[in-house]
Amino acid sequence: MIAMFDLETAIAALRNRGVIAYPTEGVWGLGCDPRDEAATLRLLALKQREVGKGLILIAASEAQLAPFVAMDALAPDQRDAVRASWPGPNTWIVPASADAPAWITGDHDGIAVRVSAHPIVVALCDGFGGAVVSTSANIATLPSPRARSELDPRIVSGVDQIAPGETGGLLQATPIRDARDGRSLR
């Protein structure tokens, strides 16, 4: 059985190629260092998700997303709309930077990103010193868990650490919109 962890243990797991489960705004998420291809591929295998679909990055500040995004490629009003919604439970597709790893962007030229206000997410990202992968902590064909008790045993046995805490109270995963054209994708 995986032990619950404190913040320092979570940060150590992220730095040591680990995969963690943690509460986000609406559902439990799986996370790892987005620059670590092996950890990301391990997370995708655990979730049974295709790399081509891409992944969300979550951060405590826009600065933590800077290596992965090309915010200047957006029109000023598009950037303003994204920034006005953060920190908060709003995920945006923005242009990916040339340095964004293909295992994060998948088959897309954009990248899904969010600056969160959830205290556990903020503490993880600030302690880690950067953005973290954030995808729902479920097997790809199954419902997303809203409580720790809803985590699939295969997910529990496949992660290195499980965060204590509760989701932020949203009734579903965060909405996803494309900043380039305003389309709602979820």
Tab-separated table of N, CA, C and O in Angstrom, residues 25-127:
chain	number	residue	atom	x	y	z
A	25	GLU	N	-8.768	20.851	-8.736
A	25	GLU	CA	-9.986	21.625	-8.508
A	25	GLU	C	-11.265	20.792	-8.521
A	25	GLU	O	-12.166	21.024	-7.720
A	26	GLY	N	-11.358	19.816	-9.430
A	26	GLY	CA	-12.591	19.049	-9.544
A	26	GLY	C	-12.425	17.551	-9.425
A	26	GLY	O	-13.339	16.853	-8.979
A	27	VAL	N	-11.272	17.030	-9.837
A	27	VAL	CA	-11.027	15.584	-9.807
A	27	VAL	C	-9.607	15.323	-9.322
A	27	VAL	O	-8.789	16.242	-9.235
A	28	TRP	N	-9.330	14.071	-9.036
A	28	TRP	CA	-7.966	13.685	-8.695
A	28	TRP	C	-7.150	13.607	-9.970
A	28	TRP	O	-7.650	13.182	-11.020
A	29	GLY	N	-5.889	14.028	-9.881
A	29	GLY	CA	-5.018	14.029	-11.039
A	29	GLY	C	-3.809	13.139	-10.859
A	29	GLY	O	-3.440	12.773	-9.743
A	30	LEU	N	-3.202	12.800	-11.994
A	30	LEU	CA	-1.901	12.140	-12.016
A	30	LEU	C	-0.898	13.171	-12.484
A	30	LEU	O	-1.176	13.940	-13.411
A	31	GLY	N	0.281	13.177	-11.887
A	31	GLY	CA	1.289	14.148	-12.268
A	31	GLY	C	2.687	13.587	-12.248
A	31	GLY	O	2.971	12.567	-11.619
A	32	CYS	N	3.559	14.297	-12.987
A	32	CYS	CA	4.981	13.998	-13.023
A	32	CYS	C	5.683	15.224	-13.599
A	32	CYS	O	5.030	16.206	-13.972
A	33	ASP	N	6.996	15.156	-13.683
A	33	ASP	CA	7.785	16.223	-14.289
A	33	ASP	C	7.550	16.185	-15.798
A	33	ASP	O	7.862	15.185	-16.444
A	34	PRO	N	7.017	17.266	-16.396
A	34	PRO	CA	6.726	17.223	-17.829
A	34	PRO	C	7.964	17.164	-18.716
A	34	PRO	O	7.864	16.804	-19.888
A	35	ARG	N	9.132	17.453	-18.170
A	35	ARG	CA	10.377	17.379	-18.956
A	35	ARG	C	10.963	15.978	-18.961
A	35	ARG	O	11.913	15.699	-19.674
A	36	ASP	N	10.389	15.096	-18.165
A	36	ASP	CA	10.894	13.734	-18.021
A	36	ASP	C	10.065	12.785	-18.891
A	36	ASP	O	8.952	12.399	-18.530
A	37	GLU	N	10.619	12.435	-20.042
A	37	GLU	CA	9.887	11.584	-20.982
A	37	GLU	C	9.538	10.235	-20.372
A	37	GLU	O	8.415	9.751	-20.517
A	38	ALA	N	10.477	9.614	-19.676
A	38	ALA	CA	10.224	8.282	-19.115
A	38	ALA	C	9.093	8.330	-18.088
A	38	ALA	O	8.210	7.463	-18.087
A	39	ALA	N	9.101	9.328	-17.217
A	39	ALA	CA	8.037	9.445	-16.219
A	39	ALA	C	6.694	9.703	-16.894
A	39	ALA	O	5.668	9.137	-16.507
A	40	THR	N	6.693	10.553	-17.919
A	40	THR	CA	5.449	10.859	-18.622
A	40	THR	C	4.912	9.633	-19.347
A	40	THR	O	3.703	9.344	-19.286
A	41	LEU	N	5.772	8.882	-19.981
A	41	LEU	CA	5.326	7.669	-20.674
A	41	LEU	C	4.831	6.618	-19.677
A	41	LEU	O	3.878	5.887	-19.958
A	42	ARG	N	5.447	6.565	-18.513
A	42	ARG	CA	4.980	5.659	-17.459
A	42	ARG	C	3.578	6.074	-16.996
A	42	ARG	O	2.691	5.230	-16.818
A	43	LEU	N	3.362	7.379	-16.813
A	43	LEU	CA	2.054	7.900	-16.424
A	43	LEU	C	1.009	7.545	-17.490
A	43	LEU	O	-0.083	7.080	-17.167
A	44	LEU	N	1.351	7.754	-18.754
A	44	LEU	CA	0.416	7.441	-19.842
A	44	LEU	C	0.091	5.949	-19.900
A	44	LEU	O	-1.059	5.575	-20.137
A	45	ALA	N	1.082	5.100	-19.668
A	45	ALA	CA	0.842	3.651	-19.658
A	45	ALA	C	-0.086	3.269	-18.501
A	45	ALA	O	-1.005	2.462	-18.679
A	46	LEU	N	0.135	3.860	-17.351
A	46	LEU	CA	-0.711	3.596	-16.189
A	46	LEU	C	-2.154	3.997	-16.480
A	46	LEU	O	-3.092	3.275	-16.168
A	47	LYS	N	-2.328	5.127	-17.111
A	47	LYS	CA	-3.648	5.643	-17.441
A	47	LYS	C	-4.250	4.952	-18.672
A	47	LYS	O	-5.448	5.042	-18.898
A	48	GLN	N	-3.410	4.273	-19.454
A	48	GLN	CA	-3.806	3.641	-20.710
A	48	GLN	C	-4.302	4.700	-21.705
A	48	GLN	O	-5.336	4.554	-22.351
A	49	ARG	N	-3.526	5.770	-21.817
A	49	ARG	CA	-3.848	6.894	-22.690
A	49	ARG	C	-2.795	7.016	-23.780
A	49	ARG	O	-1.603	6.871	-23.514
A	50	GLU	N	-3.230	7.320	-24.979
A	50	GLU	CA	-2.323	7.488	-26.104
A	50	GLU	C	-1.554	8.803	-25.978
A	50	GLU	O	-2.125	9.831	-25.626
A	51	VAL	N	-0.271	8.780	-26.303
A	51	VAL	CA	0.556	9.975	-26.237
A	51	VAL	C	0.059	11.055	-27.197
A	51	VAL	O	0.195	12.250	-26.918
A	52	GLY	N	-0.539	10.668	-28.295
A	52	GLY	CA	-1.007	11.622	-29.291
A	52	GLY	C	-2.087	12.564	-28.811
A	52	GLY	O	-2.292	13.632	-29.397
A	53	LYS	N	-2.788	12.213	-27.737
A	53	LYS	CA	-3.860	13.067	-27.221
A	53	LYS	C	-3.326	14.301	-26.500
A	53	LYS	O	-4.042	15.275	-26.329
A	54	GLY	N	-2.082	14.257	-26.047
A	54	GLY	CA	-1.518	15.383	-25.315
A	54	GLY	C	-1.955	15.383	-23.860
A	54	GLY	O	-2.843	14.636	-23.458
A	55	LEU	N	-1.297	16.231	-23.076
A	55	LEU	CA	-1.550	16.313	-21.640
A	55	LEU	C	-1.661	17.769	-21.201
A	55	LEU	O	-1.138	18.668	-21.851
A	56	ILE	N	-2.300	17.977	-20.067
A	56	ILE	CA	-2.406	19.300	-19.452
A	56	ILE	C	-1.200	19.509	-18.545
A	56	ILE	O	-0.747	18.587	-17.874
A	57	LEU	N	-0.714	20.747	-18.512
A	57	LEU	CA	0.265	21.154	-17.513
A	57	LEU	C	-0.430	22.101	-16.553
A	57	LEU	O	-1.193	22.975	-16.964
A	58	ILE	N	-0.130	21.943	-15.275
A	58	ILE	CA	-0.709	22.781	-14.232
A	58	ILE	C	0.440	23.478	-13.512
A	58	ILE	O	1.532	22.928	-13.389
A	59	ALA	N	0.194	24.712	-13.070
A	59	ALA	CA	1.262	25.489	-12.454
A	59	ALA	C	0.692	26.409	-11.383
A	59	ALA	O	-0.521	26.643	-11.319
A	60	ALA	N	1.602	26.957	-10.572
A	60	ALA	CA	1.231	27.937	-9.551
A	60	ALA	C	1.308	29.355	-10.091
A	60	ALA	O	0.770	30.274	-9.477
A	61	SER	N	1.984	29.534	-11.231
A	61	SER	CA	2.116	30.863	-11.831
A	61	SER	C	2.336	30.710	-13.334
A	61	SER	O	2.777	29.658	-13.799
A	62	GLU	N	2.056	31.770	-14.061
A	62	GLU	CA	2.300	31.740	-15.503
A	62	GLU	C	3.786	31.565	-15.791
A	62	GLU	O	4.159	30.904	-16.765
A	63	ALA	N	4.641	32.112	-14.956
A	63	ALA	CA	6.090	31.991	-15.156
A	63	ALA	C	6.524	30.525	-15.190
A	63	ALA	O	7.448	30.172	-15.924
A	64	GLN	N	5.864	29.661	-14.421
A	64	GLN	CA	6.221	28.241	-14.420
A	64	GLN	C	5.862	27.556	-15.739
A	64	GLN	O	6.422	26.521	-16.072
A	65	LEU	N	4.942	28.144	-16.486
A	65	LEU	CA	4.544	27.584	-17.782
A	65	LEU	C	5.406	28.104	-18.930
A	65	LEU	O	5.372	27.554	-20.031
A	66	ALA	N	6.169	29.174	-18.683
A	66	ALA	CA	6.908	29.874	-19.740
A	66	ALA	C	7.759	28.964	-20.629
A	66	ALA	O	7.793	29.179	-21.847
A	67	PRO	N	8.442	27.952	-20.111
A	67	PRO	CA	9.252	27.114	-21.010
A	67	PRO	C	8.436	26.307	-22.025
A	67	PRO	O	8.981	25.827	-23.013
A	68	PHE	N	7.150	26.171	-21.791
A	68	PHE	CA	6.319	25.290	-22.600
A	68	PHE	C	5.369	26.021	-23.552
A	68	PHE	O	4.809	25.408	-24.444
A	69	VAL	N	5.140	27.301	-23.310
A	69	VAL	CA	4.116	28.037	-24.065
A	69	VAL	C	4.721	29.198	-24.844
A	69	VAL	O	5.796	29.693	-24.517
A	70	ALA	N	3.983	29.619	-25.867
A	70	ALA	CA	4.356	30.790	-26.671
A	70	ALA	C	3.215	31.806	-26.566
A	70	ALA	O	2.470	32.025	-27.528
A	71	MET	N	3.067	32.391	-25.383
A	71	MET	CA	1.964	33.331	-25.139
A	71	MET	C	2.010	34.526	-26.089
A	71	MET	O	0.965	35.064	-26.449
A	72	ASP	N	3.198	34.930	-26.508
A	72	ASP	CA	3.313	36.068	-27.418
A	72	ASP	C	2.725	35.778	-28.796
A	72	ASP	O	2.492	36.703	-29.572
A	73	ALA	N	2.481	34.498	-29.107
A	73	ALA	CA	1.866	34.143	-30.382
A	73	ALA	C	0.359	34.408	-30.376
A	73	ALA	O	-0.274	34.379	-31.424
A	74	LEU	N	-0.202	34.681	-29.195
A	74	LEU	CA	-1.616	35.035	-29.090
A	74	LEU	C	-1.787	36.534	-29.298
A	74	LEU	O	-0.897	37.325	-28.962
A	75	ALA	N	-2.932	36.922	-29.793
A	75	ALA	CA	-3.270	38.342	-29.886
A	75	ALA	C	-3.420	38.900	-28.466
A	75	ALA	O	-3.747	38.143	-27.538
A	76	PRO	N	-3.191	40.189	-28.264
A	76	PRO	CA	-3.287	40.763	-26.916
A	76	PRO	C	-4.618	40.477	-26.215
A	76	PRO	O	-4.624	40.159	-25.022
A	77	ASP	N	-5.739	40.532	-26.926
A	77	ASP	CA	-7.027	40.258	-26.281
A	77	ASP	C	-7.149	38.790	-25.873
A	77	ASP	O	-7.774	38.471	-24.859
A	78	GLN	N	-6.539	37.890	-26.635
A	78	GLN	CA	-6.551	36.471	-26.287
A	78	GLN	C	-5.710	36.229	-25.029
A	78	GLN	O	-6.132	35.500	-24.133
A	79	ARG	N	-4.525	36.834	-24.973
A	79	ARG	CA	-3.681	36.715	-23.772
A	79	ARG	C	-4.406	37.280	-22.557
A	79	ARG	O	-4.364	36.699	-21.470
A	80	ASP	N	-5.060	38.421	-22.740
A	80	ASP	CA	-5.778	39.053	-21.630
A	80	ASP	C	-6.886	38.150	-21.096
A	80	ASP	O	-7.091	38.062	-19.882
A	81	ALA	N	-7.604	37.476	-21.994
A	81	ALA	CA	-8.682	36.575	-21.567
A	81	ALA	C	-8.130	35.419	-20.743
A	81	ALA	O	-8.700	35.046	-19.704
A	82	VAL	N	-7.017	34.850	-21.182
A	82	VAL	CA	-6.395	33.751	-20.438
A	82	VAL	C	-5.947	34.246	-19.071
A	82	VAL	O	-6.285	33.654	-18.034
A	83	ARG	N	-5.206	35.320	-19.052
A	83	ARG	CA	-4.656	35.832	-17.788
A	83	ARG	C	-5.737	36.284	-16.809
A	83	ARG	O	-5.564	36.147	-15.600
A	84	ALA	N	-6.851	36.788	-17.326
A	84	ALA	CA	-7.943	37.232	-16.450
A	84	ALA	C	-8.603	36.060	-15.724
A	84	ALA	O	-9.208	36.249	-14.667
A	85	SER	N	-8.471	34.853	-16.268
A	85	SER	CA	-9.108	33.678	-15.661
A	85	SER	C	-8.204	32.949	-14.665
A	85	SER	O	-8.640	31.988	-14.033
A	86	TRP	N	-6.971	33.381	-14.535
A	86	TRP	CA	-5.994	32.726	-13.652
A	86	TRP	C	-5.621	33.616	-12.479
A	86	TRP	O	-5.587	34.825	-12.618
A	87	PRO	N	-5.245	33.054	-11.348
A	87	PRO	CA	-5.341	31.617	-11.059
A	87	PRO	C	-6.801	31.217	-10.895
A	87	PRO	O	-7.615	31.985	-10.399
A	88	GLY	N	-7.081	30.026	-11.303
A	88	GLY	CA	-8.437	29.516	-11.212
A	88	GLY	C	-8.611	28.243	-12.007
A	88	GLY	O	-7.689	27.774	-12.663
A	89	PRO	N	-9.819	27.688	-11.971
A	89	PRO	CA	-10.090	26.394	-12.594
A	89	PRO	C	-10.392	26.504	-14.091
A	89	PRO	O	-11.435	26.056	-14.564
A	90	ASN	N	-9.488	27.129	-14.827
A	90	ASN	CA	-9.673	27.335	-16.259
A	90	ASN	C	-8.452	26.843	-17.021
A	90	ASN	O	-7.355	27.364	-16.844
A	91	THR	N	-8.673	25.835	-17.868
A	91	THR	CA	-7.605	25.282	-18.692
A	91	THR	C	-7.749	25.860	-20.093
A	91	THR	O	-8.845	25.918	-20.639
A	92	TRP	N	-6.613	26.283	-20.645
A	92	TRP	CA	-6.588	26.902	-21.967
A	92	TRP	C	-5.623	26.169	-22.878
A	92	TRP	O	-4.539	25.751	-22.440
A	93	ILE	N	-5.993	26.052	-24.136
A	93	ILE	CA	-5.056	25.602	-25.168
A	93	ILE	C	-4.397	26.868	-25.703
A	93	ILE	O	-5.089	27.789	-26.162
A	94	VAL	N	-3.079	26.932	-25.604
A	94	VAL	CA	-2.313	28.066	-26.119
A	94	VAL	C	-1.236	27.517	-27.052
A	94	VAL	O	-0.937	26.319	-27.024
A	95	PRO	N	-0.627	28.365	-27.876
A	95	PRO	CA	0.446	27.869	-28.737
A	95	PRO	C	1.593	27.288	-27.905
A	95	PRO	O	2.004	27.869	-26.895
A	96	ALA	N	2.089	26.142	-28.332
A	96	ALA	CA	3.218	25.510	-27.656
A	96	ALA	C	4.516	26.171	-28.102
A	96	ALA	O	4.646	26.586	-29.256
A	97	SER	N	5.466	26.259	-27.190
A	97	SER	CA	6.787	26.769	-27.554
A	97	SER	C	7.540	25.694	-28.332
A	97	SER	O	7.170	24.512	-28.306
A	98	ALA	N	8.612	26.098	-28.961
A	98	ALA	CA	9.449	25.138	-29.689
A	98	ALA	C	10.081	24.129	-28.732
A	98	ALA	O	10.459	23.026	-29.148
A	99	ASP	N	10.181	24.478	-27.448
A	99	ASP	CA	10.779	23.594	-26.452
A	99	ASP	C	9.787	22.656	-25.771
A	99	ASP	O	10.186	21.826	-24.958
A	100	ALA	N	8.500	22.789	-26.070
A	100	ALA	CA	7.502	21.913	-25.448
A	100	ALA	C	7.703	20.488	-25.954
A	100	ALA	O	7.726	20.254	-27.162
A	101	PRO	N	7.863	19.522	-25.060
A	101	PRO	CA	8.113	18.144	-25.489
A	101	PRO	C	6.921	17.537	-26.227
A	101	PRO	O	5.762	17.763	-25.862
A	102	ALA	N	7.210	16.740	-27.237
A	102	ALA	CA	6.171	16.070	-28.023
A	102	ALA	C	5.353	15.113	-27.162
A	102	ALA	O	4.176	14.888	-27.453
A	103	TRP	N	5.933	14.557	-26.110
A	103	TRP	CA	5.176	13.649	-25.245
A	103	TRP	C	4.161	14.418	-24.401
A	103	TRP	O	3.279	13.808	-23.822
A	104	ILE	N	4.246	15.754	-24.376
A	104	ILE	CA	3.244	16.582	-23.699
A	104	ILE	C	2.231	17.126	-24.708
A	104	ILE	O	1.031	17.079	-24.479
A	105	THR	N	2.696	17.647	-25.827
A	105	THR	CA	1.777	18.231	-26.822
A	105	THR	C	1.026	17.177	-27.615
A	105	THR	O	-0.048	17.456	-28.148
A	106	GLY	N	1.581	15.982	-27.719
A	106	GLY	CA	0.943	14.953	-28.513
A	106	GLY	C	0.938	15.344	-29.981
A	106	GLY	O	1.931	15.873	-30.490
A	107	ASP	N	-0.172	15.153	-30.639
A	107	ASP	CA	-0.298	15.439	-32.072
A	107	ASP	C	-0.744	16.874	-32.341
A	107	ASP	O	-1.255	17.156	-33.418
A	108	HIS	N	-0.550	17.773	-31.398
A	108	HIS	CA	-1.108	19.121	-31.487
A	108	HIS	C	-0.012	20.191	-31.537
A	108	HIS	O	1.087	19.978	-31.037
A	109	ASP	N	-0.352	21.364	-32.093
A	109	ASP	CA	0.580	22.494	-32.082
A	109	ASP	C	0.329	23.403	-30.879
A	109	ASP	O	1.082	24.327	-30.623
A	110	GLY	N	-0.720	23.106	-30.137
A	110	GLY	CA	-1.020	23.841	-28.908
A	110	GLY	C	-0.740	22.972	-27.705
A	110	GLY	O	-0.436	21.780	-27.822
A	111	ILE	N	-0.848	23.600	-26.539
A	111	ILE	CA	-0.623	22.882	-25.291
A	111	ILE	C	-1.674	23.338	-24.279
A	111	ILE	O	-1.993	24.526	-24.207
A	112	ALA	N	-2.223	22.406	-23.535
A	112	ALA	CA	-3.238	22.705	-22.531
A	112	ALA	C	-2.550	23.069	-21.218
A	112	ALA	O	-1.722	22.301	-20.717
A	113	VAL	N	-2.894	24.249	-20.679
A	113	VAL	CA	-2.231	24.742	-19.471
A	113	VAL	C	-3.231	25.405	-18.521
A	113	VAL	O	-4.259	25.922	-18.950
A	114	ARG	N	-2.869	25.390	-17.226
A	114	ARG	CA	-3.715	26.030	-16.207
A	114	ARG	C	-2.843	26.544	-15.080
A	114	ARG	O	-1.922	25.852	-14.636
A	115	VAL	N	-3.136	27.744	-14.619
A	115	VAL	CA	-2.548	28.273	-13.388
A	115	VAL	C	-3.617	28.095	-12.320
A	115	VAL	O	-4.689	28.706	-12.382
A	116	SER	N	-3.336	27.253	-11.364
A	116	SER	CA	-4.312	26.842	-10.359
A	116	SER	C	-4.249	27.709	-9.106
A	116	SER	O	-3.197	28.260	-8.767
A	117	ALA	N	-5.373	27.763	-8.408
A	117	ALA	CA	-5.425	28.381	-7.084
A	117	ALA	C	-5.596	27.309	-6.000
A	117	ALA	O	-5.658	27.639	-4.821
A	118	HIS	N	-5.661	26.032	-6.402
A	118	HIS	CA	-5.845	24.945	-5.427
A	118	HIS	C	-4.600	24.882	-4.543
A	118	HIS	O	-3.478	24.783	-5.054
A	119	PRO	N	-4.756	24.928	-3.226
A	119	PRO	CA	-3.583	25.023	-2.344
A	119	PRO	C	-2.583	23.876	-2.457
A	119	PRO	O	-1.377	24.100	-2.354
A	120	ILE	N	-3.052	22.664	-2.677
A	120	ILE	CA	-2.115	21.538	-2.814
A	120	ILE	C	-1.353	21.657	-4.126
A	120	ILE	O	-0.134	21.452	-4.172
A	121	VAL	N	-2.040	22.003	-5.209
A	121	VAL	CA	-1.385	22.177	-6.498
A	121	VAL	C	-0.350	23.294	-6.419
A	121	VAL	O	0.786	23.134	-6.880
A	122	VAL	N	-0.724	24.415	-5.820
A	122	VAL	CA	0.196	25.544	-5.698
A	122	VAL	C	1.433	25.135	-4.893
A	122	VAL	O	2.572	25.409	-5.291
A	123	ALA	N	1.230	24.443	-3.778
A	123	ALA	CA	2.357	24.006	-2.951
A	123	ALA	C	3.254	23.024	-3.696
A	123	ALA	O	4.491	23.117	-3.610
A	124	LEU	N	2.663	22.084	-4.435
A	124	LEU	CA	3.457	21.119	-5.203
A	124	LEU	C	4.298	21.831	-6.266
A	124	LEU	O	5.499	21.590	-6.381
A	125	CYS	N	3.656	22.698	-7.051
A	125	CYS	CA	4.366	23.366	-8.138
A	125	CYS	C	5.421	24.334	-7.617
A	125	CYS	O	6.534	24.390	-8.157
A	126	ASP	N	5.095	25.086	-6.567
A	126	ASP	CA	6.090	26.005	-6.005
A	126	ASP	C	7.259	25.234	-5.394
A	126	ASP	O	8.416	25.599	-5.584
A	127	GLY	N	6.970	24.169	-4.682
A	127	GLY	CA	8.034	23.371	-4.085
A	127	GLY	C	8.885	22.669	-5.125
A	127	GLY	O	10.106	22.580	-4.993
